[in-house]
PDB file of C-alpha atoms in Angstrom:
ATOM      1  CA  UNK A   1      -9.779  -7.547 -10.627  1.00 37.00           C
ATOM      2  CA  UNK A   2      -7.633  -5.938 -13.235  1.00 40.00           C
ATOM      3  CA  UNK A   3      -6.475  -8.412 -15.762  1.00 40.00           C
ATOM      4  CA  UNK A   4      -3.676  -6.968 -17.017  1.00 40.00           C
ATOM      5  CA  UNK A   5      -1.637  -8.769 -13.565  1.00 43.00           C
ATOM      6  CA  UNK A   6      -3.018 -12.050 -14.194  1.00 48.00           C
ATOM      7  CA  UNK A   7      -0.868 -14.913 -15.835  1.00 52.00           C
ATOM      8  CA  UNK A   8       2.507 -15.392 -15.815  1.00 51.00           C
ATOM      9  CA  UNK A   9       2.568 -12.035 -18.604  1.00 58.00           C
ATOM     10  CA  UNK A  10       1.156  -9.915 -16.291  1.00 61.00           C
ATOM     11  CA  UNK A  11       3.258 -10.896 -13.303  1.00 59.00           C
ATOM     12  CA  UNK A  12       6.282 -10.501 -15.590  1.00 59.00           C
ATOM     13  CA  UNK A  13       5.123  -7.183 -16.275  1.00 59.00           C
ATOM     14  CA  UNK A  14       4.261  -5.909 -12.804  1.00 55.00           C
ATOM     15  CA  UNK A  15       7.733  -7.419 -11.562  1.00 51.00           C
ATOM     16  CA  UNK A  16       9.820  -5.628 -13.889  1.00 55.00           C
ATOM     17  CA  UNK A  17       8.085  -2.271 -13.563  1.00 55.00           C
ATOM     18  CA  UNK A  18       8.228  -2.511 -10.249  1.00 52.00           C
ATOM     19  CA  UNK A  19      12.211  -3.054 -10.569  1.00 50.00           C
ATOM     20  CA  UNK A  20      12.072   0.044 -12.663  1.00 54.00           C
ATOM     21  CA  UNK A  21      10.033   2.307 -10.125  1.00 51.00           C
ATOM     22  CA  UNK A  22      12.376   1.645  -7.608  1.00 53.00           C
ATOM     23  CA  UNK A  23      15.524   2.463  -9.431  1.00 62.00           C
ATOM     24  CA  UNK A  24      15.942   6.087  -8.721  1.00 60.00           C
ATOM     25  CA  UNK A  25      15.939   5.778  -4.666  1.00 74.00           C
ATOM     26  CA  UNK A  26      17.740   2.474  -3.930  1.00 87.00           C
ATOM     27  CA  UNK A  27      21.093   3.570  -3.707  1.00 84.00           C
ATOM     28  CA  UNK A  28      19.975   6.169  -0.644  1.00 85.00           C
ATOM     29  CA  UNK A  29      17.958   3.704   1.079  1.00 90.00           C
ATOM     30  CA  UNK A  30      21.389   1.433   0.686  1.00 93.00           C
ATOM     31  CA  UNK A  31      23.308   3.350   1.744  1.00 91.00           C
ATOM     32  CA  UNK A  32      21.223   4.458   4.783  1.00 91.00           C
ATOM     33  CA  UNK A  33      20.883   1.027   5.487  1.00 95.00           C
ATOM     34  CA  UNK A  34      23.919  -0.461   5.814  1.00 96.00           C
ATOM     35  CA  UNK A  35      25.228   3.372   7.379  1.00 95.00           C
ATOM     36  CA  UNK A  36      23.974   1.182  10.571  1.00 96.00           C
ATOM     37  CA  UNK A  37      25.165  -2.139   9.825  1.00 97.00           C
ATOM     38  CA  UNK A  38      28.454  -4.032  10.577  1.00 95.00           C
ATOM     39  CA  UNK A  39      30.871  -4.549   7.976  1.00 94.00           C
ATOM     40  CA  UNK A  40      29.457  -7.140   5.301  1.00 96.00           C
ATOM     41  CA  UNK A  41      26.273  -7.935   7.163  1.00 98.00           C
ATOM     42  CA  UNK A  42      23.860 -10.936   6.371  1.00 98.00           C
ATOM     43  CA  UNK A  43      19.981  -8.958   4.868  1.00 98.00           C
ATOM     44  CA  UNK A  44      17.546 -10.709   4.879  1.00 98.00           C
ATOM     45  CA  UNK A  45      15.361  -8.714   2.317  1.00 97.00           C
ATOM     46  CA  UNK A  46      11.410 -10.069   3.152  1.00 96.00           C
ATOM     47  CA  UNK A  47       9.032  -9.840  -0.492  1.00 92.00           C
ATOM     48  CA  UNK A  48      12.068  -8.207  -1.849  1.00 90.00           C
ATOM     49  CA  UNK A  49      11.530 -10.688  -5.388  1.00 83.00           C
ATOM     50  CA  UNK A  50      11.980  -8.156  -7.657  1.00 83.00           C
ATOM     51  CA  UNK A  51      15.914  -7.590  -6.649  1.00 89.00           C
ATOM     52  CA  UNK A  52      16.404  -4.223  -6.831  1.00 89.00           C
ATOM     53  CA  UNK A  53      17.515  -3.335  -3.574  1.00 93.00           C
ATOM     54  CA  UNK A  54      19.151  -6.660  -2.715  1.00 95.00           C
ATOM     55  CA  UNK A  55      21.444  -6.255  -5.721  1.00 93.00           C
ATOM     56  CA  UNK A  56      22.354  -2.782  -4.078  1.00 93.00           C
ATOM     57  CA  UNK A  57      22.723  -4.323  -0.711  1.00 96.00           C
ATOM     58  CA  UNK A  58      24.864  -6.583  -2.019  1.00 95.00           C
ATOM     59  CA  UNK A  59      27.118  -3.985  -4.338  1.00 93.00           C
ATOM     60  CA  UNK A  60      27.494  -1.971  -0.821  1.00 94.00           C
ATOM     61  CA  UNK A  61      29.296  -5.696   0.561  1.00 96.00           C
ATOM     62  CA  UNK A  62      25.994  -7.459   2.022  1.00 97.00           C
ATOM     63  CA  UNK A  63      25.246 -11.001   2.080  1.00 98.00           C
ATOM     64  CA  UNK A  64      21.605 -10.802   1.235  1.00 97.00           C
ATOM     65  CA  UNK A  65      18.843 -13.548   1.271  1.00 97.00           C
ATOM     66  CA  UNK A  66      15.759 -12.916  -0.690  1.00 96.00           C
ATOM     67  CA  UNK A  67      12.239 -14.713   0.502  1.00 96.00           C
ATOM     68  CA  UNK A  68       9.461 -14.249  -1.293  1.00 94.00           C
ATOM     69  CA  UNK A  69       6.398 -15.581  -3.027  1.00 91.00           C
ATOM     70  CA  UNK A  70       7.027 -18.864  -5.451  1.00 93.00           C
ATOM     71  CA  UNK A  71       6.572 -17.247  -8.746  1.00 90.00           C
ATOM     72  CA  UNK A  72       8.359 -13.905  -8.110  1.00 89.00           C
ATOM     73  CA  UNK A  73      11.334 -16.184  -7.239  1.00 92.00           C
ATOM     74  CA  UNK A  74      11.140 -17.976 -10.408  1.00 92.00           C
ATOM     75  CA  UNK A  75      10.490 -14.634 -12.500  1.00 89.00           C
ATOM     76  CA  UNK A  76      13.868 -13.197 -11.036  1.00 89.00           C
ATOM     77  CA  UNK A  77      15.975 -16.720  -9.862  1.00 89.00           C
ATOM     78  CA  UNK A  78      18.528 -15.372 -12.739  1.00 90.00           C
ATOM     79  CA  UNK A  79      19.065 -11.765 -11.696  1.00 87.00           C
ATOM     80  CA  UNK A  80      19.212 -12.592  -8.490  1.00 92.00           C
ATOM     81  CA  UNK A  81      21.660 -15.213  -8.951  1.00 93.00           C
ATOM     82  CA  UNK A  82      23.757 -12.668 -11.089  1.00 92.00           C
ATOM     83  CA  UNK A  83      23.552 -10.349  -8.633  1.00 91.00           C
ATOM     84  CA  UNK A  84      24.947 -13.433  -6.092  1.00 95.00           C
ATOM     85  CA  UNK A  85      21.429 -13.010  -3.988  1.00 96.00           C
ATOM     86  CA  UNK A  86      20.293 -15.926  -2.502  1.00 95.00           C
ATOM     87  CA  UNK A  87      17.047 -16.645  -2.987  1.00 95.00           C
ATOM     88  CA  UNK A  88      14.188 -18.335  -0.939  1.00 95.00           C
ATOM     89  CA  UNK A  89      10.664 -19.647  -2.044  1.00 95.00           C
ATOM     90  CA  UNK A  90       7.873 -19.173   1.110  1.00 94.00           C
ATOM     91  CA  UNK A  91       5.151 -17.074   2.622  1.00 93.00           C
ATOM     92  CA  UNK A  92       6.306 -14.381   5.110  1.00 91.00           C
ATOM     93  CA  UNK A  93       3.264 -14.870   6.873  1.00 89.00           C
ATOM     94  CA  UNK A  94       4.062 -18.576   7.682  1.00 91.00           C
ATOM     95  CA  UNK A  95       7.462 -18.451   8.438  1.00 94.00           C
ATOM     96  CA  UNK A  96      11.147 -16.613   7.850  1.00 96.00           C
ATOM     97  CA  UNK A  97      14.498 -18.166   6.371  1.00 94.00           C
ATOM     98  CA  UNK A  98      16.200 -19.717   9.798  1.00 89.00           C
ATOM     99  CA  UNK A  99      18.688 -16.228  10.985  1.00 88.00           C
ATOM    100  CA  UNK A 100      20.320 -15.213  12.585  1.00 96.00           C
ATOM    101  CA  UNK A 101      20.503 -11.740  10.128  1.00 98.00           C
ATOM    102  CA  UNK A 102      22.348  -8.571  10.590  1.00 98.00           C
ATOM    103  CA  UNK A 103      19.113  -7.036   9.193  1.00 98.00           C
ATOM    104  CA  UNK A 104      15.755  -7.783   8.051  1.00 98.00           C
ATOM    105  CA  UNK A 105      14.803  -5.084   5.439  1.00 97.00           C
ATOM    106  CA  UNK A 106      10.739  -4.570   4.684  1.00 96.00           C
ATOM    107  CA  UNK A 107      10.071  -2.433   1.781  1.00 92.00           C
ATOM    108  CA  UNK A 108       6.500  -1.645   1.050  1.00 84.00           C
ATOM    109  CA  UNK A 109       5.640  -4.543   2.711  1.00 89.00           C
ATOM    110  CA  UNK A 110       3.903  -3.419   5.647  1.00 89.00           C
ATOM    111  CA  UNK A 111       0.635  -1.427   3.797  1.00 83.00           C
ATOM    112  CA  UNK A 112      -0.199  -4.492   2.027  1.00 84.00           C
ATOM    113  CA  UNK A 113      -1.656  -5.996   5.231  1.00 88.00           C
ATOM    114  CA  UNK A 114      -4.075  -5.094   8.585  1.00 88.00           C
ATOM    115  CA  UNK A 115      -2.327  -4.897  11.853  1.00 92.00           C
ATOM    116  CA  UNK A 116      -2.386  -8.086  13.193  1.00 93.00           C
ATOM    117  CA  UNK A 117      -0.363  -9.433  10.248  1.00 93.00           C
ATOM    118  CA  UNK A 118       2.824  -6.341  10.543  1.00 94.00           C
ATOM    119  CA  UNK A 119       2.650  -7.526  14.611  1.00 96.00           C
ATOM    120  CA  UNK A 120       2.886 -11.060  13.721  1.00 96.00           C
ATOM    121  CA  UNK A 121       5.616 -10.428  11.010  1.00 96.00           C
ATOM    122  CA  UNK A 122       7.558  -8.020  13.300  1.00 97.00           C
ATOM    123  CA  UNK A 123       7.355 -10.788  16.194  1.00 97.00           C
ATOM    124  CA  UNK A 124       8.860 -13.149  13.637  1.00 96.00           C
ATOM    125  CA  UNK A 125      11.330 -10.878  12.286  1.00 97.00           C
ATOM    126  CA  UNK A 126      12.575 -10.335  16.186  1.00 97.00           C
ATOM    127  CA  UNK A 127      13.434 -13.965  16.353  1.00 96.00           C
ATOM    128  CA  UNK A 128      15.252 -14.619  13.350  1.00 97.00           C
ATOM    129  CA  UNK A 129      17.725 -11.161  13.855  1.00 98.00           C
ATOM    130  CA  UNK A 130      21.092 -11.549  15.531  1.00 97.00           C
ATOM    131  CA  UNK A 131      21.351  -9.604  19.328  1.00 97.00           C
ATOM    132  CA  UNK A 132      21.871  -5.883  18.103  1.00 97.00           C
ATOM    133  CA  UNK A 133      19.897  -6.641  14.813  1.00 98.00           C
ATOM    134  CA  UNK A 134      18.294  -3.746  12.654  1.00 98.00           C
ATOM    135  CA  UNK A 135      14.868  -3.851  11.471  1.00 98.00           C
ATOM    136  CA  UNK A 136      14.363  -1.742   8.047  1.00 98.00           C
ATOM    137  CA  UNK A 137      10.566  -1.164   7.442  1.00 97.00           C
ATOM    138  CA  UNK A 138      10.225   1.454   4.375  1.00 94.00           C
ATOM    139  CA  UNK A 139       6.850   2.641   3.701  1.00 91.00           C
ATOM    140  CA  UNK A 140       4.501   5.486   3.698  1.00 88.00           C
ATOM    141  CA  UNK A 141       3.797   7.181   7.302  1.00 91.00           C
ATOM    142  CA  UNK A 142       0.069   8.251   7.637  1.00 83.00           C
ATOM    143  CA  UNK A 143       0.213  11.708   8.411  1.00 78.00           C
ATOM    144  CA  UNK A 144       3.287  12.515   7.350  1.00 77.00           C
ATOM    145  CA  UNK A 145       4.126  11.063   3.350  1.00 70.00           C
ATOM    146  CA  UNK A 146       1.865  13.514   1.171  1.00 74.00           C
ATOM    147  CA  UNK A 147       0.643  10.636  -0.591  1.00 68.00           C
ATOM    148  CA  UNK A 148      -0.391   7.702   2.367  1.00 67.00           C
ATOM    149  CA  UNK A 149      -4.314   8.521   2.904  1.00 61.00           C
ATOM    150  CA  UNK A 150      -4.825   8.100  -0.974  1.00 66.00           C
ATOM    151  CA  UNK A 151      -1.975   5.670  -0.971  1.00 65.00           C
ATOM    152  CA  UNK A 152      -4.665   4.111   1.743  1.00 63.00           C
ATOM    153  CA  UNK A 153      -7.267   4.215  -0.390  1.00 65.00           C
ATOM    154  CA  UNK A 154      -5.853   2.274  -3.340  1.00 67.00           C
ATOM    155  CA  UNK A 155      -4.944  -0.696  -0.393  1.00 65.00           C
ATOM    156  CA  UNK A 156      -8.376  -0.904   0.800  1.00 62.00           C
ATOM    157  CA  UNK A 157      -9.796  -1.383  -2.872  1.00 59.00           C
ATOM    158  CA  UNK A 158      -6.755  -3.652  -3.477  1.00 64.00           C
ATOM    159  CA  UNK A 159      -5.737  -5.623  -0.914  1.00 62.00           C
ATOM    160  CA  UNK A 160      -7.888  -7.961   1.814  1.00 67.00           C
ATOM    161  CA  UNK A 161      -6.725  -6.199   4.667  1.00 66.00           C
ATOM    162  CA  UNK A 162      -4.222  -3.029   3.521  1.00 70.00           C
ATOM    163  CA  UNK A 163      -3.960   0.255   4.534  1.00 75.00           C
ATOM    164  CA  UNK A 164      -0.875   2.843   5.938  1.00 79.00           C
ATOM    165  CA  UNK A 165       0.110   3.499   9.565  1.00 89.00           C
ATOM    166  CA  UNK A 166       0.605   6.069  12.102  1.00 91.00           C
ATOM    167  CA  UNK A 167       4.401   6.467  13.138  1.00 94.00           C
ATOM    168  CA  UNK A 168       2.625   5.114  16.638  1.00 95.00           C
ATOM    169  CA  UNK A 169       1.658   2.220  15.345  1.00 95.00           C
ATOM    170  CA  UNK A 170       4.450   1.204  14.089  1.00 96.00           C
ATOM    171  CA  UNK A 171       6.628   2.186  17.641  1.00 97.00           C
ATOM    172  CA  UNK A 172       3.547   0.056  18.982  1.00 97.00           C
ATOM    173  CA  UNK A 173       4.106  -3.137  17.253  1.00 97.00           C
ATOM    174  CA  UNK A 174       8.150  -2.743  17.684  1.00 98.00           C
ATOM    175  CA  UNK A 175       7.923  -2.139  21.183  1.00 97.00           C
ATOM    176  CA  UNK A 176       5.035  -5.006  21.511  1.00 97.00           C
ATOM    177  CA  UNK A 177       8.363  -7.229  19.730  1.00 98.00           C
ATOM    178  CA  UNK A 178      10.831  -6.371  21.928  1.00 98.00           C
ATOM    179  CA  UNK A 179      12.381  -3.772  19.900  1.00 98.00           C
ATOM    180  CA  UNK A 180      14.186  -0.476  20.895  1.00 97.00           C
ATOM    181  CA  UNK A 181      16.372   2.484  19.522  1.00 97.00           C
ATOM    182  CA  UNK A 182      13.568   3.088  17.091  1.00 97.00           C
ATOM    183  CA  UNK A 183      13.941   5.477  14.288  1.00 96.00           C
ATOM    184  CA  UNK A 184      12.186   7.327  11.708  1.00 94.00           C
ATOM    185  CA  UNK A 185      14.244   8.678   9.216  1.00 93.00           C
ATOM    186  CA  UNK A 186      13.045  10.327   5.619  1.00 89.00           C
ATOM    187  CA  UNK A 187      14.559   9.139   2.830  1.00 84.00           C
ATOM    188  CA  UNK A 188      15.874  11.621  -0.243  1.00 79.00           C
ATOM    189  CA  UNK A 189      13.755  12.123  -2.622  1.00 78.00           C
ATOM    190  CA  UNK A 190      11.448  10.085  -1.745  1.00 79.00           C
ATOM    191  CA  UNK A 191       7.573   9.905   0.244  1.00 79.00           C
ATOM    192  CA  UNK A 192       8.188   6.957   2.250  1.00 87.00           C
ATOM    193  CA  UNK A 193      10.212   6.741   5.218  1.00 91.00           C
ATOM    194  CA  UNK A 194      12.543   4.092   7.403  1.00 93.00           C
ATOM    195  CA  UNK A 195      11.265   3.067  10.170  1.00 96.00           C
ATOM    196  CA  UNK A 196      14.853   1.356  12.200  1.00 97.00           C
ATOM    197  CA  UNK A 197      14.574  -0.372  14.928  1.00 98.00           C
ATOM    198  CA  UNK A 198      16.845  -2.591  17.146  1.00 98.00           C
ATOM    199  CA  UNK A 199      16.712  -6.212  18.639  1.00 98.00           C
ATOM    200  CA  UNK A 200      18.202  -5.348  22.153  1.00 97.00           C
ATOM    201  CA  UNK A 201      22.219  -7.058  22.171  1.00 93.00           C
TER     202      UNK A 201
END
């Protein structure tokens, strides 16, 4: 395992470069976000500890919970605060912050685990939306963003279970959740893509 993420320097380190990576796109995935959202909608932004696109959501009118792991929380708890994000400590894979949201956004979340985890989260993400409510998964598309099968490659040295999806497996777990209207949407500038879907009103 590489030791430069290990300790509380490390994590430091990863967190704010990963605030810094994401700078350039955030105000287009915004703005495509909440393009599809009622007027000052509730986000719930799931492992979004770093900040960066909850402070946008929030700058384009959002009330936006954060939920992620323990220690990104604490890395962040005063940015976020700044930023008037509310922030929650927990495992995504356990459980979500009790809804009902406008929106739950997942931003590189999904390639970090195997299948049966995205169903399960998606599931869980269906009950905790309002009736109408927007799923936001950004990620790469296998088969589509340039970069996903090496993308893939990196998960599967780097993660238990990671990898990227087909655009039909993720219509197969939203459907398997209840979800329709589903999306896919490219996003400026960018090699990852939205994947929207709706909670039926």
């Amino acid at each position: 395992e590489d030791e430069s993420t290990q300790g509380p320097e490390g994590k430091e380190t990863f967190i704010h470069s990963m605030r810094r990576l994401a700078k350039p796109g955030v105000r287009a995935v915004a703005d495509l976000l909440l393009s599809r959202l009622p007027e000052n909608p509730h986000i719930l932004d799931i492992g979004g500890g770093p900040g960066t696109y909850a402070e946008a959501f929030t700058e384009g009118g959002a009330k936006v919970t954060v939920l992620d792991v323990p220690e990104a929380i604490e890395l962040m708890k005063e940015h976020l605060a700044a930023a008037g994000v509310f922030a929650v400590r927990g495992d995504f894979n356990e459980g979500l912050p009790e809804g009902p949201f406008d929106a739950a956004y997942l931003g590189s979340v999904s390639h970090i685990y195997g299948p049966e985890e995205n169903q399960a989260l998606i599931q869980r993400v269906a009950e905790s939306l309002a009736p109408g409510g927007l799923i936001a998964i950004r990620d790469f598309i296998r088969g589509v963003s340039k970069g996903a099968a090496l993308f893939a490659v990196n998960m599967l040295v780097n993660t238990e279970s990671g990898d990227t999806y087909t655009e039909v497996e993720y219509r197969g777990w939203l459907n398997a959740a209840g979800f329709d209207e589903i999306e896919v949407l490219p996003i400026p500038g960018r090699d990852t893509y939205f994947i929207l879907a709706r909670k039926p009103a």
